[in-house]
């Protein structure tokens, strides 16, 4: 919520830069490595930078991507560039074989926002506008997925079949963007309905 409030203060967004990388278990059978389990960096952690771009900039008009494939043909590293009709760009990376800063920078026409390590649940955010910088410290609740669990409980208790905070349409758009990236890096899985990438 704080992030969305701050984005309105930096003007038109020009660039989003975000990465998410860690050294995962790359042994056979590991969920981050095994192709049959949806392994690879894009689907495991690349979704976080892609989602940040989606909520900041909307749907990209052009996607280019490159990947470093592992022996089993899942991506150990993926680099993505999204281009938008308004001229803005997103530079995104994911990795399961390299530790990265896992930070994000959103640059706008009137300032910038930095989300510090690990940006998807940052406890420190800075807003810079010219010579003025404000730092916000936000306490992170729980041990992960806390807000998602709260929202699911809320929906169940209120007989809702869909979250108003994250509607199905948003999820469908997000997966379609990930599918476009997969197509660019020729990443497919045995479970794909049409294995055409």
PDB file of N, CA and C in Angstrom, residues 92-191:
ATOM      1  N   UNK A  92      14.442  -6.233 -16.103  1.00  0.00           N
ATOM      2  CA  UNK A  92      14.146  -7.202 -15.053  1.00  0.00           C
ATOM      3  C   UNK A  92      15.058  -8.418 -15.165  1.00  0.00           C
ATOM      4  N   UNK A  93      15.415  -9.001 -14.010  1.00  0.00           N
ATOM      5  CA  UNK A  93      16.263 -10.189 -14.000  1.00  0.00           C
ATOM      6  C   UNK A  93      15.801 -11.165 -12.934  1.00  0.00           C
ATOM      7  N   UNK A  94      16.035 -12.451 -13.209  1.00  0.00           N
ATOM      8  CA  UNK A  94      15.793 -13.484 -12.209  1.00  0.00           C
ATOM      9  C   UNK A  94      16.904 -14.522 -12.303  1.00  0.00           C
ATOM     10  N   UNK A  95      17.190 -15.154 -11.163  1.00  0.00           N
ATOM     11  CA  UNK A  95      18.249 -16.158 -11.135  1.00  0.00           C
ATOM     12  C   UNK A  95      18.001 -17.158 -10.020  1.00  0.00           C
ATOM     13  N   UNK A  96      18.333 -18.431 -10.301  1.00  0.00           N
ATOM     14  CA  UNK A  96      18.325 -19.450  -9.251  1.00  0.00           C
ATOM     15  C   UNK A  96      19.726 -20.012  -9.050  1.00  0.00           C
ATOM     16  N   UNK A  97      20.705 -19.458  -9.780  1.00  0.00           N
ATOM     17  CA  UNK A  97      22.076 -19.953  -9.610  1.00  0.00           C
ATOM     18  C   UNK A  97      23.065 -18.865  -9.210  1.00  0.00           C
ATOM     19  N   UNK A  98      22.552 -17.656  -8.950  1.00  0.00           N
ATOM     20  CA  UNK A  98      23.390 -16.521  -8.562  1.00  0.00           C
ATOM     21  C   UNK A  98      22.643 -15.654  -7.561  1.00  0.00           C
ATOM     22  N   UNK A  99      23.336 -15.255  -6.510  1.00  0.00           N
ATOM     23  CA  UNK A  99      22.760 -14.311  -5.545  1.00  0.00           C
ATOM     24  C   UNK A  99      22.771 -12.924  -6.171  1.00  0.00           C
ATOM     25  N   UNK A 100      21.666 -12.211  -6.116  1.00  0.00           N
ATOM     26  CA  UNK A 100      21.594 -10.848  -6.652  1.00  0.00           C
ATOM     27  C   UNK A 100      21.118  -9.898  -5.549  1.00  0.00           C
ATOM     28  N   UNK A 101      21.201  -8.584  -5.775  1.00  0.00           N
ATOM     29  CA  UNK A 101      20.768  -7.643  -4.731  1.00  0.00           C
ATOM     30  C   UNK A 101      19.301  -7.779  -4.332  1.00  0.00           C
ATOM     31  N   UNK A 102      18.446  -8.219  -5.262  1.00  0.00           N
ATOM     32  CA  UNK A 102      17.005  -8.353  -5.019  1.00  0.00           C
ATOM     33  C   UNK A 102      16.426  -7.016  -4.552  1.00  0.00           C
ATOM     34  N   UNK A 103      16.719  -6.000  -5.332  1.00  0.00           N
ATOM     35  CA  UNK A 103      16.232  -4.647  -5.080  1.00  0.00           C
ATOM     36  C   UNK A 103      15.478  -4.155  -6.309  1.00  0.00           C
ATOM     37  N   UNK A 104      14.786  -3.039  -6.134  1.00  0.00           N
ATOM     38  CA  UNK A 104      14.051  -2.458  -7.249  1.00  0.00           C
ATOM     39  C   UNK A 104      14.175  -0.941  -7.213  1.00  0.00           C
ATOM     40  N   UNK A 105      14.191  -0.351  -8.399  1.00  0.00           N
ATOM     41  CA  UNK A 105      14.249   1.100  -8.549  1.00  0.00           C
ATOM     42  C   UNK A 105      13.189   1.507  -9.560  1.00  0.00           C
ATOM     43  N   UNK A 106      12.331   2.432  -9.157  1.00  0.00           N
ATOM     44  CA  UNK A 106      11.297   2.964 -10.046  1.00  0.00           C
ATOM     45  C   UNK A 106      11.620   4.430 -10.270  1.00  0.00           C
ATOM     46  N   UNK A 107      11.952   4.773 -11.518  1.00  0.00           N
ATOM     47  CA  UNK A 107      12.338   6.144 -11.846  1.00  0.00           C
ATOM     48  C   UNK A 107      11.199   6.827 -12.585  1.00  0.00           C
ATOM     49  N   UNK A 108      10.838   8.022 -12.099  1.00  0.00           N
ATOM     50  CA  UNK A 108       9.763   8.784 -12.700  1.00  0.00           C
ATOM     51  C   UNK A 108      10.219  10.161 -13.121  1.00  0.00           C
ATOM     52  N   UNK A 109       9.322  10.912 -13.728  1.00  0.00           N
ATOM     53  CA  UNK A 109       9.647  12.254 -14.218  1.00  0.00           C
ATOM     54  C   UNK A 109       9.869  13.251 -13.084  1.00  0.00           C
ATOM     55  N   UNK A 110       9.396  12.919 -11.868  1.00  0.00           N
ATOM     56  CA  UNK A 110       9.542  13.838 -10.735  1.00  0.00           C
ATOM     57  C   UNK A 110      10.313  13.247  -9.560  1.00  0.00           C
ATOM     58  N   UNK A 111      10.895  12.075  -9.744  1.00  0.00           N
ATOM     59  CA  UNK A 111      11.644  11.470  -8.649  1.00  0.00           C
ATOM     60  C   UNK A 111      11.782   9.979  -8.831  1.00  0.00           C
ATOM     61  N   UNK A 112      12.265   9.313  -7.767  1.00  0.00           N
ATOM     62  CA  UNK A 112      12.433   7.866  -7.841  1.00  0.00           C
ATOM     63  C   UNK A 112      12.165   7.209  -6.496  1.00  0.00           C
ATOM     64  N   UNK A 113      11.835   5.932  -6.574  1.00  0.00           N
ATOM     65  CA  UNK A 113      11.574   5.112  -5.406  1.00  0.00           C
ATOM     66  C   UNK A 113      12.543   3.944  -5.442  1.00  0.00           C
ATOM     67  N   UNK A 114      13.206   3.692  -4.315  1.00  0.00           N
ATOM     68  CA  UNK A 114      14.057   2.510  -4.204  1.00  0.00           C
ATOM     69  C   UNK A 114      13.457   1.597  -3.158  1.00  0.00           C
ATOM     70  N   UNK A 115      13.267   0.338  -3.554  1.00  0.00           N
ATOM     71  CA  UNK A 115      12.812  -0.711  -2.647  1.00  0.00           C
ATOM     72  C   UNK A 115      14.029  -1.579  -2.352  1.00  0.00           C
ATOM     73  N   UNK A 116      14.410  -1.651  -1.090  1.00  0.00           N
ATOM     74  CA  UNK A 116      15.625  -2.355  -0.705  1.00  0.00           C
ATOM     75  C   UNK A 116      15.385  -3.856  -0.569  1.00  0.00           C
ATOM     76  N   UNK A 117      16.473  -4.581  -0.370  1.00  0.00           N
ATOM     77  CA  UNK A 117      16.482  -6.040  -0.295  1.00  0.00           C
ATOM     78  C   UNK A 117      15.451  -6.546   0.687  1.00  0.00           C
ATOM     79  N   UNK A 118      14.799  -7.449   0.431  1.00  0.00           N
ATOM     80  CA  UNK A 118      14.172  -8.110  -0.665  1.00  0.00           C
ATOM     81  C   UNK A 118      12.944  -7.294  -1.010  1.00  0.00           C
ATOM     82  N   UNK A 119      12.978  -6.743  -2.199  1.00  0.00           N
ATOM     83  CA  UNK A 119      12.029  -5.689  -2.584  1.00  0.00           C
ATOM     84  C   UNK A 119      10.576  -6.118  -2.499  1.00  0.00           C
ATOM     85  N   UNK A 120      10.274  -7.387  -2.687  1.00  0.00           N
ATOM     86  CA  UNK A 120       8.873  -7.831  -2.685  1.00  0.00           C
ATOM     87  C   UNK A 120       8.250  -7.783  -1.293  1.00  0.00           C
ATOM     88  N   UNK A 121       9.059  -7.663  -0.271  1.00  0.00           N
ATOM     89  CA  UNK A 121       8.540  -7.361   1.071  1.00  0.00           C
ATOM     90  C   UNK A 121       9.547  -6.448   1.788  1.00  0.00           C
ATOM     91  N   UNK A 122       9.878  -5.357   1.099  1.00  0.00           N
ATOM     92  CA  UNK A 122      10.881  -4.412   1.598  1.00  0.00           C
ATOM     93  C   UNK A 122      10.476  -3.817   2.934  1.00  0.00           C
ATOM     94  N   UNK A 123      11.449  -3.739   3.818  1.00  0.00           N
ATOM     95  CA  UNK A 123      11.239  -3.065   5.098  1.00  0.00           C
ATOM     96  C   UNK A 123      11.797  -1.643   5.064  1.00  0.00           C
ATOM     97  N   UNK A 124      12.470  -1.319   3.945  1.00  0.00           N
ATOM     98  CA  UNK A 124      13.004   0.032   3.784  1.00  0.00           C
ATOM     99  C   UNK A 124      12.727   0.499   2.353  1.00  0.00           C
ATOM    100  N   UNK A 125      12.157   1.697   2.249  1.00  0.00           N
ATOM    101  CA  UNK A 125      11.861   2.310   0.948  1.00  0.00           C
ATOM    102  C   UNK A 125      12.325   3.757   1.020  1.00  0.00           C
ATOM    103  N   UNK A 126      12.982   4.232  -0.048  1.00  0.00           N
ATOM    104  CA  UNK A 126      13.322   5.656  -0.099  1.00  0.00           C
ATOM    105  C   UNK A 126      12.613   6.303  -1.277  1.00  0.00           C
ATOM    106  N   UNK A 127      12.166   7.516  -1.043  1.00  0.00           N
ATOM    107  CA  UNK A 127      11.554   8.361  -2.062  1.00  0.00           C
ATOM    108  C   UNK A 127      12.482   9.544  -2.249  1.00  0.00           C
ATOM    109  N   UNK A 128      13.008   9.715  -3.463  1.00  0.00           N
ATOM    110  CA  UNK A 128      13.908  10.832  -3.769  1.00  0.00           C
ATOM    111  C   UNK A 128      13.253  11.742  -4.791  1.00  0.00           C
ATOM    112  N   UNK A 129      13.245  13.037  -4.468  1.00  0.00           N
ATOM    113  CA  UNK A 129      12.711  14.058  -5.367  1.00  0.00           C
ATOM    114  C   UNK A 129      13.689  15.228  -5.340  1.00  0.00           C
ATOM    115  N   UNK A 130      14.555  15.299  -6.355  1.00  0.00           N
ATOM    116  CA  UNK A 130      15.592  16.326  -6.373  1.00  0.00           C
ATOM    117  C   UNK A 130      16.544  16.139  -5.209  1.00  0.00           C
ATOM    118  N   UNK A 131      16.731  17.189  -4.392  1.00  0.00           N
ATOM    119  CA  UNK A 131      17.630  17.124  -3.244  1.00  0.00           C
ATOM    120  C   UNK A 131      16.965  16.521  -2.005  1.00  0.00           C
ATOM    121  N   UNK A 132      15.685  16.256  -2.092  1.00  0.00           N
ATOM    122  CA  UNK A 132      14.921  15.772  -0.943  1.00  0.00           C
ATOM    123  C   UNK A 132      14.775  14.251  -0.993  1.00  0.00           C
ATOM    124  N   UNK A 133      15.166  13.581   0.102  1.00  0.00           N
ATOM    125  CA  UNK A 133      15.016  12.132   0.206  1.00  0.00           C
ATOM    126  C   UNK A 133      14.312  11.792   1.505  1.00  0.00           C
ATOM    127  N   UNK A 134      13.286  10.963   1.399  1.00  0.00           N
ATOM    128  CA  UNK A 134      12.576  10.470   2.575  1.00  0.00           C
ATOM    129  C   UNK A 134      12.773   8.963   2.653  1.00  0.00           C
ATOM    130  N   UNK A 135      13.004   8.469   3.863  1.00  0.00           N
ATOM    131  CA  UNK A 135      13.161   7.032   4.068  1.00  0.00           C
ATOM    132  C   UNK A 135      12.013   6.530   4.924  1.00  0.00           C
ATOM    133  N   UNK A 136      11.439   5.424   4.517  1.00  0.00           N
ATOM    134  CA  UNK A 136      10.326   4.813   5.236  1.00  0.00           C
ATOM    135  C   UNK A 136      10.757   3.424   5.687  1.00  0.00           C
ATOM    136  N   UNK A 137      10.537   3.133   6.956  1.00  0.00           N
ATOM    137  CA  UNK A 137      10.813   1.814   7.510  1.00  0.00           C
ATOM    138  C   UNK A 137       9.468   1.158   7.789  1.00  0.00           C
ATOM    139  N   UNK A 138       9.266   0.001   7.192  1.00  0.00           N
ATOM    140  CA  UNK A 138       7.985  -0.694   7.280  1.00  0.00           C
ATOM    141  C   UNK A 138       8.231  -2.066   7.889  1.00  0.00           C
ATOM    142  N   UNK A 139       7.558  -2.357   8.962  1.00  0.00           N
ATOM    143  CA  UNK A 139       7.717  -3.645   9.627  1.00  0.00           C
ATOM    144  C   UNK A 139       7.060  -4.723   8.787  1.00  0.00           C
ATOM    145  N   UNK A 140       7.805  -5.771   8.514  1.00  0.00           N
ATOM    146  CA  UNK A 140       7.277  -6.889   7.734  1.00  0.00           C
ATOM    147  C   UNK A 140       6.568  -7.860   8.673  1.00  0.00           C
ATOM    148  N   UNK A 141       5.336  -8.211   8.339  1.00  0.00           N
ATOM    149  CA  UNK A 141       4.550  -9.124   9.180  1.00  0.00           C
ATOM    150  C   UNK A 141       4.775 -10.567   8.753  1.00  0.00           C
ATOM    151  N   UNK A 142       4.874 -11.454   9.737  1.00  0.00           N
ATOM    152  CA  UNK A 142       4.895 -12.883   9.471  1.00  0.00           C
ATOM    153  C   UNK A 142       6.195 -13.386   8.885  1.00  0.00           C
ATOM    154  N   UNK A 143       6.136 -14.608   8.357  1.00  0.00           N
ATOM    155  CA  UNK A 143       7.305 -15.263   7.776  1.00  0.00           C
ATOM    156  C   UNK A 143       7.145 -15.508   6.280  1.00  0.00           C
ATOM    157  N   UNK A 144       6.261 -14.794   5.647  1.00  0.00           N
ATOM    158  CA  UNK A 144       6.031 -14.967   4.220  1.00  0.00           C
ATOM    159  C   UNK A 144       4.593 -15.322   3.928  1.00  0.00           C
ATOM    160  N   UNK A 145       4.037 -14.743   2.886  1.00  0.00           N
ATOM    161  CA  UNK A 145       2.674 -14.993   2.417  1.00  0.00           C
ATOM    162  C   UNK A 145       1.616 -14.588   3.453  1.00  0.00           C
ATOM    163  N   UNK A 146       1.989 -13.790   4.414  1.00  0.00           N
ATOM    164  CA  UNK A 146       1.070 -13.360   5.464  1.00  0.00           C
ATOM    165  C   UNK A 146      -0.148 -12.653   4.883  1.00  0.00           C
ATOM    166  N   UNK A 147       0.102 -11.677   4.007  1.00  0.00           N
ATOM    167  CA  UNK A 147      -0.993 -10.891   3.452  1.00  0.00           C
ATOM    168  C   UNK A 147      -1.891 -11.729   2.540  1.00  0.00           C
ATOM    169  N   UNK A 148      -1.279 -12.657   1.812  1.00  0.00           N
ATOM    170  CA  UNK A 148      -2.062 -13.538   0.950  1.00  0.00           C
ATOM    171  C   UNK A 148      -2.995 -14.415   1.780  1.00  0.00           C
ATOM    172  N   UNK A 149      -2.468 -14.952   2.890  1.00  0.00           N
ATOM    173  CA  UNK A 149      -3.273 -15.804   3.772  1.00  0.00           C
ATOM    174  C   UNK A 149      -4.425 -14.991   4.370  1.00  0.00           C
ATOM    175  N   UNK A 150      -4.122 -13.777   4.827  1.00  0.00           N
ATOM    176  CA  UNK A 150      -5.177 -12.906   5.366  1.00  0.00           C
ATOM    177  C   UNK A 150      -6.276 -12.652   4.338  1.00  0.00           C
ATOM    178  N   UNK A 151      -5.880 -12.387   3.089  1.00  0.00           N
ATOM    179  CA  UNK A 151      -6.865 -12.082   2.049  1.00  0.00           C
ATOM    180  C   UNK A 151      -7.702 -13.307   1.701  1.00  0.00           C
ATOM    181  N   UNK A 152      -7.077 -14.479   1.623  1.00  0.00           N
ATOM    182  CA  UNK A 152      -7.836 -15.713   1.356  1.00  0.00           C
ATOM    183  C   UNK A 152      -8.832 -15.954   2.477  1.00  0.00           C
ATOM    184  N   UNK A 153      -8.386 -15.796   3.722  1.00  0.00           N
ATOM    185  CA  UNK A 153      -9.307 -15.966   4.862  1.00  0.00           C
ATOM    186  C   UNK A 153     -10.462 -14.980   4.782  1.00  0.00           C
ATOM    187  N   UNK A 154     -10.157 -13.731   4.457  1.00  0.00           N
ATOM    188  CA  UNK A 154     -11.206 -12.717   4.326  1.00  0.00           C
ATOM    189  C   UNK A 154     -12.221 -13.124   3.258  1.00  0.00           C
ATOM    190  N   UNK A 155     -11.717 -13.556   2.110  1.00  0.00           N
ATOM    191  CA  UNK A 155     -12.614 -13.953   1.010  1.00  0.00           C
ATOM    192  C   UNK A 155     -13.473 -15.151   1.401  1.00  0.00           C
ATOM    193  N   UNK A 156     -12.868 -16.147   2.044  1.00  0.00           N
ATOM    194  CA  UNK A 156     -13.624 -17.332   2.455  1.00  0.00           C
ATOM    195  C   UNK A 156     -14.707 -16.976   3.473  1.00  0.00           C
ATOM    196  N   UNK A 157     -14.348 -16.153   4.450  1.00  0.00           N
ATOM    197  CA  UNK A 157     -15.307 -15.777   5.489  1.00  0.00           C
ATOM    198  C   UNK A 157     -16.438 -14.897   4.964  1.00  0.00           C
ATOM    199  N   UNK A 158     -16.189 -14.238   3.826  1.00  0.00           N
ATOM    200  CA  UNK A 158     -17.196 -13.342   3.251  1.00  0.00           C
ATOM    201  C   UNK A 158     -17.803 -13.889   1.959  1.00  0.00           C
ATOM    202  N   UNK A 159     -17.671 -15.203   1.764  1.00  0.00           N
ATOM    203  CA  UNK A 159     -18.251 -15.898   0.611  1.00  0.00           C
ATOM    204  C   UNK A 159     -17.867 -15.259  -0.721  1.00  0.00           C
ATOM    205  N   UNK A 160     -16.636 -14.789  -0.820  1.00  0.00           N
ATOM    206  CA  UNK A 160     -16.146 -14.195  -2.066  1.00  0.00           C
ATOM    207  C   UNK A 160     -15.364 -15.251  -2.836  1.00  0.00           C
ATOM    208  N   UNK A 161     -15.607 -15.342  -4.118  1.00  0.00           N
ATOM    209  CA  UNK A 161     -14.884 -16.305  -4.938  1.00  0.00           C
ATOM    210  C   UNK A 161     -13.679 -15.668  -5.636  1.00  0.00           C
ATOM    211  N   UNK A 162     -13.527 -14.362  -5.432  1.00  0.00           N
ATOM    212  CA  UNK A 162     -12.431 -13.643  -6.072  1.00  0.00           C
ATOM    213  C   UNK A 162     -12.037 -12.460  -5.197  1.00  0.00           C
ATOM    214  N   UNK A 163     -10.741 -12.227  -5.110  1.00  0.00           N
ATOM    215  CA  UNK A 163     -10.240 -11.096  -4.324  1.00  0.00           C
ATOM    216  C   UNK A 163     -10.396  -9.797  -5.099  1.00  0.00           C
ATOM    217  N   UNK A 164     -10.851  -8.761  -4.405  1.00  0.00           N
ATOM    218  CA  UNK A 164     -10.912  -7.436  -5.029  1.00  0.00           C
ATOM    219  C   UNK A 164      -9.518  -6.817  -5.117  1.00  0.00           C
ATOM    220  N   UNK A 165      -8.623  -7.227  -4.221  1.00  0.00           N
ATOM    221  CA  UNK A 165      -7.254  -6.689  -4.213  1.00  0.00           C
ATOM    222  C   UNK A 165      -6.415  -7.268  -5.356  1.00  0.00           C
ATOM    223  N   UNK A 166      -6.667  -8.525  -5.696  1.00  0.00           N
ATOM    224  CA  UNK A 166      -5.957  -9.165  -6.799  1.00  0.00           C
ATOM    225  C   UNK A 166      -6.942 -10.029  -7.570  1.00  0.00           C
ATOM    226  N   UNK A 167      -7.695  -9.403  -8.480  1.00  0.00           N
ATOM    227  CA  UNK A 167      -8.699 -10.161  -9.234  1.00  0.00           C
ATOM    228  C   UNK A 167      -8.067 -11.153 -10.211  1.00  0.00           C
ATOM    229  N   UNK A 168      -8.872 -12.114 -10.623  1.00  0.00           N
ATOM    230  CA  UNK A 168      -8.431 -13.152 -11.548  1.00  0.00           C
ATOM    231  C   UNK A 168      -7.839 -12.538 -12.815  1.00  0.00           C
ATOM    232  N   UNK A 169      -8.414 -11.453 -13.294  1.00  0.00           N
ATOM    233  CA  UNK A 169      -7.929 -10.809 -14.519  1.00  0.00           C
ATOM    234  C   UNK A 169      -6.449 -10.429 -14.394  1.00  0.00           C
ATOM    235  N   UNK A 170      -6.058  -9.919 -13.237  1.00  0.00           N
ATOM    236  CA  UNK A 170      -4.653  -9.549 -13.024  1.00  0.00           C
ATOM    237  C   UNK A 170      -3.765 -10.778 -13.097  1.00  0.00           C
ATOM    238  N   UNK A 171      -4.196 -11.860 -12.475  1.00  0.00           N
ATOM    239  CA  UNK A 171      -3.425 -13.108 -12.529  1.00  0.00           C
ATOM    240  C   UNK A 171      -3.291 -13.620 -13.959  1.00  0.00           C
ATOM    241  N   UNK A 172      -4.368 -13.522 -14.719  1.00  0.00           N
ATOM    242  CA  UNK A 172      -4.341 -13.981 -16.108  1.00  0.00           C
ATOM    243  C   UNK A 172      -3.397 -13.133 -16.959  1.00  0.00           C
ATOM    244  N   UNK A 173      -3.397 -11.819 -16.739  1.00  0.00           N
ATOM    245  CA  UNK A 173      -2.474 -10.942 -17.468  1.00  0.00           C
ATOM    246  C   UNK A 173      -1.036 -11.276 -17.087  1.00  0.00           C
ATOM    247  N   UNK A 174      -0.791 -11.472 -15.802  1.00  0.00           N
ATOM    248  CA  UNK A 174       0.559 -11.797 -15.332  1.00  0.00           C
ATOM    249  C   UNK A 174       1.069 -13.079 -15.969  1.00  0.00           C
ATOM    250  N   UNK A 175       0.258 -14.119 -15.988  1.00  0.00           N
ATOM    251  CA  UNK A 175       0.700 -15.386 -16.575  1.00  0.00           C
ATOM    252  C   UNK A 175       0.895 -15.258 -18.085  1.00  0.00           C
ATOM    253  N   UNK A 176       0.107 -14.402 -18.737  1.00  0.00           N
ATOM    254  CA  UNK A 176       0.291 -14.223 -20.183  1.00  0.00           C
ATOM    255  C   UNK A 176       1.627 -13.520 -20.471  1.00  0.00           C
ATOM    256  N   UNK A 177       2.030 -12.595 -19.593  1.00  0.00           N
ATOM    257  CA  UNK A 177       3.339 -11.945 -19.753  1.00  0.00           C
ATOM    258  C   UNK A 177       4.452 -12.970 -19.544  1.00  0.00           C
ATOM    259  N   UNK A 178       4.321 -13.798 -18.502  1.00  0.00           N
ATOM    260  CA  UNK A 178       5.328 -14.842 -18.260  1.00  0.00           C
ATOM    261  C   UNK A 178       5.393 -15.817 -19.437  1.00  0.00           C
ATOM    262  N   UNK A 179       4.247 -16.129 -20.034  1.00  0.00           N
ATOM    263  CA  UNK A 179       4.231 -17.010 -21.211  1.00  0.00           C
ATOM    264  C   UNK A 179       4.969 -16.379 -22.390  1.00  0.00           C
ATOM    265  N   UNK A 180       4.821 -15.058 -22.558  1.00  0.00           N
ATOM    266  CA  UNK A 180       5.550 -14.370 -23.634  1.00  0.00           C
ATOM    267  C   UNK A 180       7.053 -14.429 -23.397  1.00  0.00           C
ATOM    268  N   UNK A 181       7.464 -14.257 -22.144  1.00  0.00           N
ATOM    269  CA  UNK A 181       8.892 -14.371 -21.817  1.00  0.00           C
ATOM    270  C   UNK A 181       9.363 -15.790 -22.090  1.00  0.00           C
ATOM    271  N   UNK A 182       8.577 -16.779 -21.675  1.00  0.00           N
ATOM    272  CA  UNK A 182       8.931 -18.182 -21.937  1.00  0.00           C
ATOM    273  C   UNK A 182       9.126 -18.424 -23.426  1.00  0.00           C
ATOM    274  N   UNK A 183       8.247 -17.849 -24.225  1.00  0.00           N
ATOM    275  CA  UNK A 183       8.359 -18.007 -25.674  1.00  0.00           C
ATOM    276  C   UNK A 183       9.674 -17.414 -26.177  1.00  0.00           C
ATOM    277  N   UNK A 184      10.023 -16.237 -25.643  1.00  0.00           N
ATOM    278  CA  UNK A 184      11.270 -15.561 -26.048  1.00  0.00           C
ATOM    279  C   UNK A 184      12.512 -16.396 -25.715  1.00  0.00           C
ATOM    280  N   UNK A 185      12.488 -17.094 -24.577  1.00  0.00           N
ATOM    281  CA  UNK A 185      13.675 -17.854 -24.160  1.00  0.00           C
ATOM    282  C   UNK A 185      13.557 -19.344 -24.480  1.00  0.00           C
ATOM    283  N   UNK A 186      12.488 -19.711 -25.177  1.00  0.00           N
ATOM    284  CA  UNK A 186      12.244 -21.095 -25.577  1.00  0.00           C
ATOM    285  C   UNK A 186      12.203 -22.036 -24.374  1.00  0.00           C
ATOM    286  N   UNK A 187      11.429 -21.648 -23.383  1.00  0.00           N
ATOM    287  CA  UNK A 187      11.272 -22.447 -22.164  1.00  0.00           C
ATOM    288  C   UNK A 187       9.896 -23.092 -22.174  1.00  0.00           C
ATOM    289  N   UNK A 188       9.869 -24.420 -22.244  1.00  0.00           N
ATOM    290  CA  UNK A 188       8.595 -25.116 -22.190  1.00  0.00           C
ATOM    291  C   UNK A 188       8.667 -26.236 -21.176  1.00  0.00           C
ATOM    292  N   UNK A 189       7.501 -26.726 -20.830  1.00  0.00           N
ATOM    293  CA  UNK A 189       7.385 -27.761 -19.792  1.00  0.00           C
ATOM    294  C   UNK A 189       6.539 -28.907 -20.312  1.00  0.00           C
ATOM    295  N   UNK A 190       6.748 -30.112 -19.759  1.00  0.00           N
ATOM    296  CA  UNK A 190       5.955 -31.272 -20.212  1.00  0.00           C
ATOM    297  C   UNK A 190       4.448 -31.041 -20.047  1.00  0.00           C
ATOM    298  N   UNK A 191       4.052 -30.206 -19.075  1.00  0.00           N
ATOM    299  CA  UNK A 191       2.631 -29.989 -18.794  1.00  0.00           C
ATOM    300  C   UNK A 191       1.974 -29.013 -19.750  1.00  0.00           C
TER     301      UNK A 191
END
